[in-house]
Amino acid sequence: LLCASEQSLACDNMTSFQLPVLISLFALFMPSATSRDGNLKAVTNLIIDTDMSTDVDDVLAVCIANQMHKRKEINLAAVVHNTGLPEGVGAVSVLNHYYGHDNIRIGAFKGRFGNPDDVPLLKANRTVAGPYVENLVKSFSSPIRNYSQVPTALTVYRQTLAEAEDNSVAISSIGFLVNIRDLLESGPDHVSTLTGVELVSKKVKFAAVMGGQYPASSSHEWNFGGGCTWGAPKCPTTPQATSVFLSRWPSNVPLVFSGWEIGSKFKTGAPLVNQSMTCPAAAKSNPCGAAVGFYADWDPEVINSGRSSWDPSTTLLASRGTMDFYTMHATGMNTENADTGANAWTNSTQPPGGEGKQAYLILKDGAADNVADAINELLCMPP
């Protein structure tokens, strides 16, 4: 776990030496010039890459993105699913349908995770299934029920990027990196004459990645190395996917990492299900709240306090920028153990694109409640 002293040290290390690096990073992340306070600005097109299968914060991330899409803050161009759970895209479709956005592209990872078939909750072609996905699909209507009805995530990535204007796409990666691995390893096809690396280099402005711990993790964080039995020292597929992502990501496209330590500091979603809280969108017909209720089978406290907000905060970052919530540590680069998925930030090595092309978030003092309020405000807006 990232201890308080390490977090404080990271904040203290934001010296004046790093200020030009930070300004450069902010400018690179967005199509227009930086705002007067240097914050990231919103982008036009958003792709969400979600592991909506276990933790319910993925649901909340897709719900706030739909609300921002409705408000024309962003164009939610696609949602791709990365755990191999057949009903996962059905749950995504339920959420999009609730907001009236059935036209948003959906794709699914249909490969294998190499997990044993005889372990409870696991199968060879998918990861853990949580308590809400199947219930959402059974309880709510949607045009898509399982991944037999959608193209692969790779196809959706390539189609969406090929059609986008140059330098116009943000990616919110809130799960495993198997889809992005497949994209980066892809060659030219009927969709585009460009390779996956070339498409990302040309079309993607930046990626916000929920993964890892900073400045270092003692073992793998779930998105970087999980996907098998909870608590296992290493899993068969995801560490390699993370390694490919970090090694093949185009050097001209900035990466900002939101670590486990960020979203664990605040919780969201409780107003959707807690009757003592005011929330205009709280209703039995709302699948966002229903998912939180289903998740209470695993964590009853979610009704009172909500769920840690790793994925909604990352998606909010990809959509609205840093606002006044974060600073960035933009010296050095992220490294990962390809065998286990554990990561560590090295300050002494520049990333391939030069200093300032990679950064991790640091939550400002007193900002946790503000991030949670911004997310809950979106969740409580009627569809």
XYZ file of C-alpha atoms in Angstrom:
383
model
C 0.000 0.000 0.000
C 1.092 3.549 -0.623
C 1.880 4.962 2.790
C 1.156 8.503 3.844
C 4.824 9.405 4.068
C 5.439 8.239 0.490
C 2.479 10.252 -0.744
C 3.741 13.304 1.115
C 7.196 12.830 -0.381
C 5.706 12.666 -3.853
C 3.892 15.927 -3.240
C 6.994 17.566 -1.806
C 8.943 16.563 -4.900
C 6.818 18.819 -7.124
C 9.554 21.432 -7.280
C 9.925 24.486 -9.497
C 12.301 22.389 -11.622
C 9.285 20.367 -12.740
C 7.004 23.298 -13.550
C 7.961 23.571 -17.266
C 7.483 19.803 -17.567
C 4.008 20.030 -16.063
C 2.966 22.908 -18.294
C 4.222 20.993 -21.336
C 2.275 17.919 -20.264
C -0.940 19.867 -19.755
C -0.592 21.461 -23.186
C 0.025 18.131 -24.888
C -3.005 16.474 -23.351
C -5.585 18.778 -24.869
C -6.323 20.089 -28.375
C -6.335 23.742 -27.331
C -3.955 25.801 -25.230
C -3.916 25.303 -21.502
C -6.325 27.226 -19.373
C -5.082 30.076 -17.236
C -4.644 27.760 -14.232
C -2.952 25.026 -16.286
C -5.764 22.484 -15.910
C -6.504 19.839 -18.500
C -9.473 20.646 -20.701
C -12.198 18.377 -22.038
C -11.750 16.456 -25.270
C -14.303 15.699 -27.976
C -14.246 11.903 -28.297
C -14.025 9.403 -25.435
C -13.476 5.652 -25.508
C -14.027 3.776 -22.243
C -12.245 0.429 -21.818
C -13.932 -1.224 -18.826
C -13.729 -4.446 -16.823
C -17.392 -4.149 -15.827
C -17.706 -7.546 -14.180
C -16.624 -7.369 -10.550
C -16.456 -3.927 -8.945
C -19.473 -1.676 -9.361
C -17.478 1.519 -9.827
C -17.240 0.612 -13.530
C -21.011 1.034 -13.736
C -20.785 4.472 -12.173
C -18.038 5.459 -14.635
C -20.138 4.512 -17.649
C -23.178 6.244 -16.138
C -21.413 9.588 -15.656
C -19.950 9.332 -19.160
C -23.442 8.837 -20.561
C -24.650 11.867 -18.639
C -21.757 13.997 -19.928
C -22.478 12.691 -23.442
C -26.099 13.767 -23.029
C -24.945 17.201 -21.859
C -22.588 17.400 -24.883
C -19.531 17.792 -22.679
C -18.037 14.828 -24.526
C -18.821 12.486 -27.375
C -18.883 8.988 -25.888
C -17.714 7.304 -29.066
C -17.366 3.730 -27.800
C -17.342 1.466 -24.756
C -15.284 -1.719 -24.925
C -15.263 -4.520 -22.359
C -12.122 -6.391 -21.325
C -12.839 -9.318 -18.981
C -14.279 -11.931 -21.337
C -17.520 -12.172 -19.352
C -20.205 -12.724 -22.041
C -22.867 -10.656 -20.266
C -20.502 -7.751 -19.587
C -21.445 -5.908 -22.773
C -25.082 -6.612 -21.935
C -24.659 -4.593 -18.746
C -22.981 -1.791 -20.728
C -25.897 -1.842 -23.172
C -28.402 -1.624 -20.302
C -26.741 1.578 -19.097
C -26.472 3.147 -22.545
C -30.113 2.227 -23.238
C -31.285 3.883 -20.018
C -29.735 7.153 -21.173
C -31.133 6.750 -24.703
C -27.734 6.115 -26.280
C -28.099 2.794 -28.085
C -26.011 4.186 -30.958
C -22.775 4.166 -28.930
C -20.439 1.470 -30.221
C -19.827 -1.506 -27.946
C -17.116 -4.148 -28.320
C -15.853 -7.071 -26.268
C -12.667 -8.981 -25.555
C -13.367 -12.556 -26.665
C -9.964 -14.089 -26.050
C -8.779 -16.280 -23.202
C -7.335 -15.457 -19.805
C -5.786 -18.862 -19.205
C -7.639 -19.377 -15.932
C -8.560 -22.876 -14.725
C -12.148 -23.990 -15.288
C -12.404 -25.696 -11.906
C -11.897 -22.586 -9.739
C -15.085 -20.979 -8.342
C -16.108 -17.802 -10.217
C -13.449 -18.347 -12.920
C -13.401 -19.815 -16.401
C -10.583 -20.191 -18.903
C -12.034 -17.530 -21.192
C -12.950 -14.913 -18.601
C -12.176 -13.448 -15.208
C -14.247 -13.149 -12.045
C -17.967 -12.414 -12.355
C -19.391 -10.071 -9.743
C -22.877 -9.911 -8.222
C -24.495 -7.351 -10.525
C -23.776 -8.000 -14.215
C -26.161 -10.889 -14.830
C -28.777 -9.251 -12.619
C -28.662 -6.052 -14.673
C -29.094 -7.958 -17.912
C -31.979 -9.996 -16.487
C -33.730 -7.028 -14.859
C -33.484 -4.337 -17.551
C -34.116 -4.146 -21.265
C -31.362 -3.447 -23.779
C -30.651 -4.267 -27.423
C -27.451 -6.170 -26.569
C -27.497 -9.080 -24.141
C -24.098 -10.763 -24.582
C -20.927 -10.534 -26.587
C -22.163 -12.727 -29.441
C -24.027 -9.606 -30.605
C -21.041 -7.241 -30.792
C -17.727 -7.077 -32.625
C -14.436 -7.574 -30.864
C -13.049 -4.674 -28.882
C -10.136 -4.574 -31.327
C -12.500 -3.984 -34.249
C -14.346 -1.236 -32.361
C -11.086 0.451 -31.381
C -9.802 0.433 -34.957
C -13.116 1.616 -36.456
C -13.560 4.404 -33.927
C -10.010 5.674 -34.227
C -9.969 5.434 -38.017
C -13.104 7.601 -38.259
C -11.994 10.183 -35.677
C -10.275 13.438 -36.437
C -6.571 13.498 -35.734
C -5.550 14.137 -32.151
C -9.175 14.129 -30.928
C -9.622 10.978 -28.831
C -9.154 10.361 -25.112
C -9.129 6.849 -23.702
C -10.327 6.091 -20.193
C -8.755 2.741 -19.369
C -10.525 1.393 -16.274
C -9.716 -2.294 -16.403
C -7.295 -4.788 -17.842
C -5.125 -3.762 -20.768
C -5.803 -6.777 -23.015
C -7.791 -4.734 -25.540
C -5.159 -2.021 -25.815
C -2.492 -4.734 -26.115
C -4.425 -6.224 -29.041
C -4.786 -2.779 -30.616
C -1.070 -2.014 -30.338
C -0.179 -5.405 -31.827
C -2.642 -5.078 -34.719
C -1.619 -4.541 -38.323
C -3.354 -2.902 -41.277
C -6.735 -4.357 -42.210
C -9.965 -3.578 -44.067
C -10.734 -0.830 -41.539
C -7.487 1.103 -41.912
C -4.162 0.832 -43.680
C -2.517 1.992 -40.450
C -1.176 -0.291 -37.747
C -2.630 -0.046 -34.274
C 0.391 1.889 -33.046
C 0.027 4.316 -35.960
C -3.699 4.800 -35.290
C -3.057 5.618 -31.638
C -0.192 7.933 -32.538
C -2.323 9.839 -35.043
C -5.748 9.880 -33.392
C -5.318 9.696 -29.614
C -4.624 12.862 -27.649
C -3.938 11.094 -24.352
C -4.969 8.146 -22.213
C -6.073 8.256 -18.578
C -5.216 4.895 -17.058
C -6.557 3.565 -13.770
C -3.827 1.131 -12.843
C -0.897 0.618 -10.519
C 0.058 2.369 -7.283
C 2.400 5.343 -6.975
C 5.182 5.748 -6.508
C 5.274 1.925 -6.332
C 3.170 -1.131 -5.571
C 4.298 -3.919 -3.275
C 2.437 -6.450 -5.457
C 0.290 -6.101 -8.554
C -2.643 -3.729 -8.593
C -5.693 -5.557 -10.001
C -5.855 -3.816 -13.385
C -2.149 -4.293 -14.051
C -1.838 -7.909 -12.958
C -5.124 -9.388 -11.695
C -7.892 -11.354 -13.327
C -7.395 -14.740 -11.695
C -7.930 -15.905 -8.109
C -8.094 -12.933 -5.746
C -4.858 -12.694 -3.767
C -2.830 -14.857 -6.157
C 0.770 -13.610 -6.429
C 0.489 -13.511 -10.219
C -2.030 -14.216 -12.972
C -1.401 -15.748 -16.396
C -2.468 -13.006 -18.820
C -2.770 -9.464 -17.513
C 0.852 -8.738 -16.482
C 1.979 -9.434 -20.043
C -0.777 -7.219 -21.438
C 0.362 -4.356 -19.220
C 3.947 -4.893 -20.326
C 2.992 -4.700 -24.014
C 0.939 -1.571 -23.335
C 3.815 0.238 -21.620
C 6.445 -0.859 -24.133
C 4.513 -0.299 -27.375
C 2.448 2.782 -26.563
C 3.427 5.519 -29.045
C 5.979 7.871 -27.545
C 4.197 11.015 -28.760
C 0.923 10.264 -26.906
C 0.897 11.249 -23.215
C -0.200 8.864 -20.468
C -1.561 9.901 -17.085
C -1.939 7.223 -14.430
C -4.526 7.321 -11.674
C -3.312 4.891 -9.036
C -5.165 2.786 -6.511
C -4.364 5.406 -3.899
C -6.494 8.033 -5.692
C -9.914 6.389 -5.923
C -9.587 4.712 -2.551
C -9.768 8.131 -0.856
C -13.415 8.861 -1.707
C -16.605 6.926 -2.399
C -19.524 7.567 -4.725
C -22.884 6.102 -5.676
C -24.614 6.005 -2.281
C -27.133 8.764 -3.133
C -28.607 6.460 -5.788
C -29.670 3.906 -3.170
C -29.669 5.626 0.223
C -33.115 7.061 0.899
C -31.741 9.540 3.444
C -29.830 11.314 0.659
C -31.321 13.628 -1.959
C -30.900 12.337 -5.494
C -33.388 13.152 -8.293
C -32.226 10.131 -10.320
C -32.809 7.620 -7.514
C -35.483 5.251 -8.815
C -36.081 1.538 -9.303
C -35.952 2.156 -13.041
C -32.362 3.410 -12.804
C -29.882 0.588 -13.568
C -26.985 2.655 -12.174
C -28.558 2.530 -8.719
C -29.758 -1.043 -9.193
C -26.172 -2.151 -9.801
C -25.097 -0.551 -6.526
C -27.930 -2.387 -4.787
C -26.907 -5.705 -6.341
C -23.301 -5.067 -5.307
C -24.450 -4.822 -1.680
C -24.509 -8.637 -1.692
C -20.715 -8.390 -1.631
C -20.358 -5.165 0.348
C -23.420 -4.091 2.390
C -21.701 -0.856 3.408
C -22.042 0.403 -0.164
C -25.624 1.443 0.644
C -24.454 3.861 3.340
C -21.180 5.155 1.963
C -20.933 4.159 -1.696
C -18.019 2.460 -3.394
C -14.407 3.539 -3.791
C -14.306 5.629 -6.928
C -11.291 4.534 -8.965
C -13.063 4.297 -12.311
C -15.477 7.246 -12.162
C -12.647 9.580 -11.150
C -10.471 8.345 -14.035
C -13.327 8.814 -16.498
C -14.041 12.268 -15.092
C -10.359 13.113 -15.603
C -10.471 11.905 -19.214
C -13.587 14.001 -19.824
C -13.083 17.206 -17.845
C -9.394 17.250 -17.066
C -7.713 17.815 -13.724
C -10.094 20.656 -12.765
C -8.830 21.826 -9.368
C -8.546 18.328 -7.912
C -5.053 17.107 -8.753
C -1.445 17.912 -9.359
C 0.782 15.658 -11.429
C 4.136 14.041 -10.878
C 5.573 14.299 -14.381
C 9.247 13.449 -13.919
C 10.270 9.954 -14.969
C 8.164 7.039 -16.179
C 6.164 3.997 -15.161
C 7.785 0.561 -15.124
C 6.214 -2.864 -14.589
C 7.282 -6.389 -13.726
C 5.999 -8.374 -16.710
C 5.873 -11.542 -14.614
C 3.745 -10.245 -11.732
C 2.261 -6.931 -12.851
C 3.761 -4.970 -9.958
C 4.728 -1.437 -10.968
C 7.190 1.214 -9.859
C 7.783 4.782 -10.918
C 11.351 5.627 -11.775
C 12.313 9.302 -11.601
C 15.752 8.759 -13.110
C 14.605 7.483 -16.513
C 12.826 9.563 -19.131
C 9.913 8.003 -21.027
C 10.494 7.247 -24.724
C 8.845 10.487 -25.872
C 10.890 12.628 -23.519
C 10.313 14.108 -20.087
C 6.706 14.960 -19.327
C 5.044 12.350 -21.566
C 4.049 10.246 -18.539
C 2.645 11.376 -15.195
C 0.749 10.095 -12.202
C -1.935 11.958 -10.302
C -1.595 13.348 -6.807
C -4.819 14.323 -5.082
C -4.722 17.836 -3.656
C -5.294 18.256 0.065
C -8.981 18.606 0.782
C -10.039 17.708 -2.780
C -11.452 14.218 -2.110
C -14.946 15.457 -1.234
C -14.947 17.735 -4.267
C -14.213 14.855 -6.652
C -16.923 12.738 -5.017
C -19.421 15.606 -5.224
C -18.718 16.121 -8.937
C -19.311 12.426 -9.629
C -22.430 12.145 -7.486
C -23.845 15.283 -9.086
C -23.649 13.613 -12.506
C -25.075 10.348 -11.170
C -28.069 12.164 -9.679
C -29.034 14.001 -12.844
C -32.083 12.438 -14.513
C -31.336 10.575 -17.765
